[in-house]
Amino acid sequence: MPYSAAHKLQTRQRILESARRLFNAKGFAEVSIGEVMEDAGLTHGGFYRHFKDKDELYSEAVRWFLCEKAPKPWQRPRRNGHKSRAERILDSYFSLDHFGDRESCCPLIALPGDVARGGDDVKAAYQEVMEKLLVLLQADIAGPQARERALVVVALCVGGLAASRGVADPVLAQELRGAAYRQAQSMLKARPC
């Protein structure tokens, strides 16, 4: 008896969640299809019923981050209802929880090097995630330079966390993260020209 459409969808989602976590934690080249399937509790042979190859899985795993089904621990709402959505995004993005989360973190900070070496589909998926962040931030920024300021905030979010994760010195990591956070906050609050 063939599996139901709902079962196939659930299985695909398990594979995507496994891949997203493993790719974020280890990078594309360091993760095998067998490892993804084992982590998802499935056999290697079932992979090709859901994806044509590892590149397709990678693209879909990057997009999977946009799934709102299960917020990541660092995305949980906090008691800061007086802040705009953009300010709450910055608080979460630069939080210590997000900084330390190597599996569920935003793929924008975990995967830029891998994506730059990837194919067009992977770059398109990465761009979708970046554009979603840009749209969310730009919605709370007023004035004629709203897009420019939102672009700067996105660059500070991604670059600030990627740089702070890339150093061994925890003091320097904190300085980088803190400086990027403060500058991103100032861009949100800057008066339009």
XYZ file of C-alpha atoms in Angstrom:
193
model
C 0.000 0.000 0.000
C 1.512 3.386 -0.977
C 2.073 6.073 1.630
C -0.462 8.878 1.890
C 0.319 12.380 0.661
C 0.345 13.573 4.288
C 2.923 10.924 5.234
C 5.117 11.889 2.262
C 4.924 15.554 3.261
C 5.817 14.763 6.886
C 8.759 12.645 5.755
C 9.999 15.405 3.440
C 9.742 17.911 6.289
C 11.749 15.621 8.597
C 14.466 15.406 5.955
C 14.458 19.191 5.495
C 14.695 19.868 9.222
C 17.531 17.381 9.577
C 19.373 18.876 6.596
C 18.875 22.451 7.794
C 20.339 21.699 11.198
C 23.255 19.659 9.848
C 24.131 22.118 7.061
C 24.039 25.006 9.532
C 26.204 23.160 12.037
C 28.752 21.594 9.658
C 28.458 23.205 6.226
C 27.330 21.746 2.925
C 30.486 19.818 2.025
C 30.782 18.145 5.429
C 27.292 16.616 5.427
C 26.397 13.490 3.453
C 22.965 12.439 2.267
C 23.334 9.327 4.428
C 23.987 11.477 7.498
C 20.918 13.627 6.802
C 18.725 10.575 6.374
C 20.092 8.841 9.464
C 19.522 11.984 11.535
C 15.936 12.081 10.217
C 15.487 8.441 11.239
C 15.200 7.237 7.638
C 17.168 5.056 5.250
C 19.463 6.449 2.577
C 17.445 4.847 -0.211
C 14.358 6.923 0.533
C 16.127 10.187 -0.194
C 15.555 10.120 -3.942
C 11.780 9.855 -3.541
C 11.882 13.412 -2.188
C 14.868 15.160 -3.811
C 16.779 14.731 -7.056
C 20.174 15.460 -5.461
C 22.002 17.073 -2.555
C 21.956 20.510 -4.225
C 18.152 20.486 -4.380
C 18.052 19.437 -0.732
C 20.409 22.294 0.153
C 18.245 24.890 -1.601
C 15.111 23.616 0.073
C 16.810 23.408 3.485
C 17.790 27.086 3.239
C 14.194 27.974 2.324
C 12.937 25.752 5.166
C 14.214 28.398 7.585
C 11.297 30.587 6.454
C 8.832 27.977 7.689
C 6.953 29.531 10.588
C 5.787 26.183 11.917
C 8.374 25.908 14.684
C 10.071 29.110 15.832
C 13.687 28.689 16.820
C 14.528 29.144 20.526
C 16.053 32.571 19.893
C 12.887 33.718 18.075
C 10.556 33.279 21.040
C 8.633 36.419 21.930
C 10.051 38.344 24.832
C 8.441 40.953 27.035
C 9.286 43.896 24.850
C 5.882 44.820 23.437
C 6.807 48.504 23.469
C 9.385 47.895 20.740
C 8.740 47.842 17.018
C 8.898 44.537 15.141
C 12.249 45.591 13.637
C 13.665 46.272 17.116
C 12.413 42.880 18.337
C 14.036 41.228 15.301
C 17.362 42.897 16.154
C 17.080 41.856 19.798
C 16.516 38.236 18.769
C 19.054 38.234 15.964
C 21.868 39.586 18.128
C 20.877 37.613 21.237
C 23.338 35.277 22.925
C 20.898 32.435 22.223
C 21.111 33.065 18.475
C 24.859 33.643 18.612
C 25.366 30.278 20.292
C 22.835 28.322 18.229
C 24.825 26.490 15.553
C 21.972 24.279 14.317
C 18.859 26.471 14.266
C 20.459 29.802 13.527
C 19.580 31.891 10.531
C 21.229 30.451 7.396
C 22.279 33.966 6.420
C 25.025 33.829 9.046
C 25.747 30.099 9.019
C 26.068 29.496 5.299
C 27.324 32.512 3.300
C 30.630 30.899 2.310
C 28.961 27.668 1.210
C 26.243 29.550 -0.657
C 28.772 31.718 -2.491
C 30.318 28.514 -3.867
C 26.904 26.951 -4.549
C 24.710 26.896 -7.594
C 22.051 29.342 -8.705
C 19.226 27.504 -6.896
C 21.039 27.706 -3.569
C 21.813 31.401 -4.125
C 18.157 32.034 -4.990
C 17.043 30.326 -1.762
C 19.558 32.333 0.284
C 18.331 35.517 -1.423
C 14.726 34.674 -0.496
C 15.660 34.477 3.174
C 17.623 37.736 2.941
C 14.792 39.516 1.141
C 12.314 38.344 3.787
C 14.492 39.854 6.518
C 14.865 43.033 4.457
C 11.093 43.377 3.972
C 10.403 42.855 7.683
C 12.949 45.487 8.683
C 12.036 47.999 5.974
C 8.372 47.915 7.036
C 9.328 49.633 10.317
C 11.726 52.201 8.872
C 10.252 55.505 7.769
C 11.488 57.997 5.248
C 12.880 58.193 1.749
C 15.996 56.173 2.599
C 14.112 53.306 4.234
C 15.408 50.660 1.836
C 19.010 51.877 2.092
C 18.856 51.858 5.887
C 17.217 48.402 5.911
C 19.990 47.108 3.632
C 22.590 48.436 6.059
C 20.791 46.786 8.992
C 20.697 43.438 7.149
C 24.416 43.758 6.376
C 25.140 44.537 10.044
C 23.031 41.580 11.208
C 24.628 39.052 8.882
C 28.153 40.463 8.896
C 28.202 41.261 12.595
C 27.224 37.768 13.647
C 29.318 36.003 11.014
C 32.403 38.003 12.037
C 31.823 37.507 15.764
C 31.391 33.754 15.287
C 34.589 33.572 13.274
C 36.977 34.663 16.017
C 38.362 32.582 18.886
C 38.587 35.420 21.409
C 35.232 35.666 23.259
C 35.911 39.283 24.212
C 36.479 40.314 20.596
C 33.422 38.265 19.554
C 31.296 40.167 22.075
C 32.740 43.505 20.948
C 31.949 42.735 17.292
C 28.429 41.528 18.085
C 27.744 44.468 20.387
C 29.063 47.087 17.958
C 27.045 45.678 15.054
C 23.918 45.565 17.248
C 24.293 49.169 18.406
C 24.906 50.418 14.858
C 21.914 48.453 13.562
C 19.754 49.983 16.303
C 20.950 53.467 15.388
C 20.052 52.849 11.731
C 16.504 51.935 12.755
C 16.159 55.093 14.823
C 17.974 57.520 12.495
C 15.887 60.426 11.322
C 15.139 60.355 7.592
C 16.963 62.962 5.507
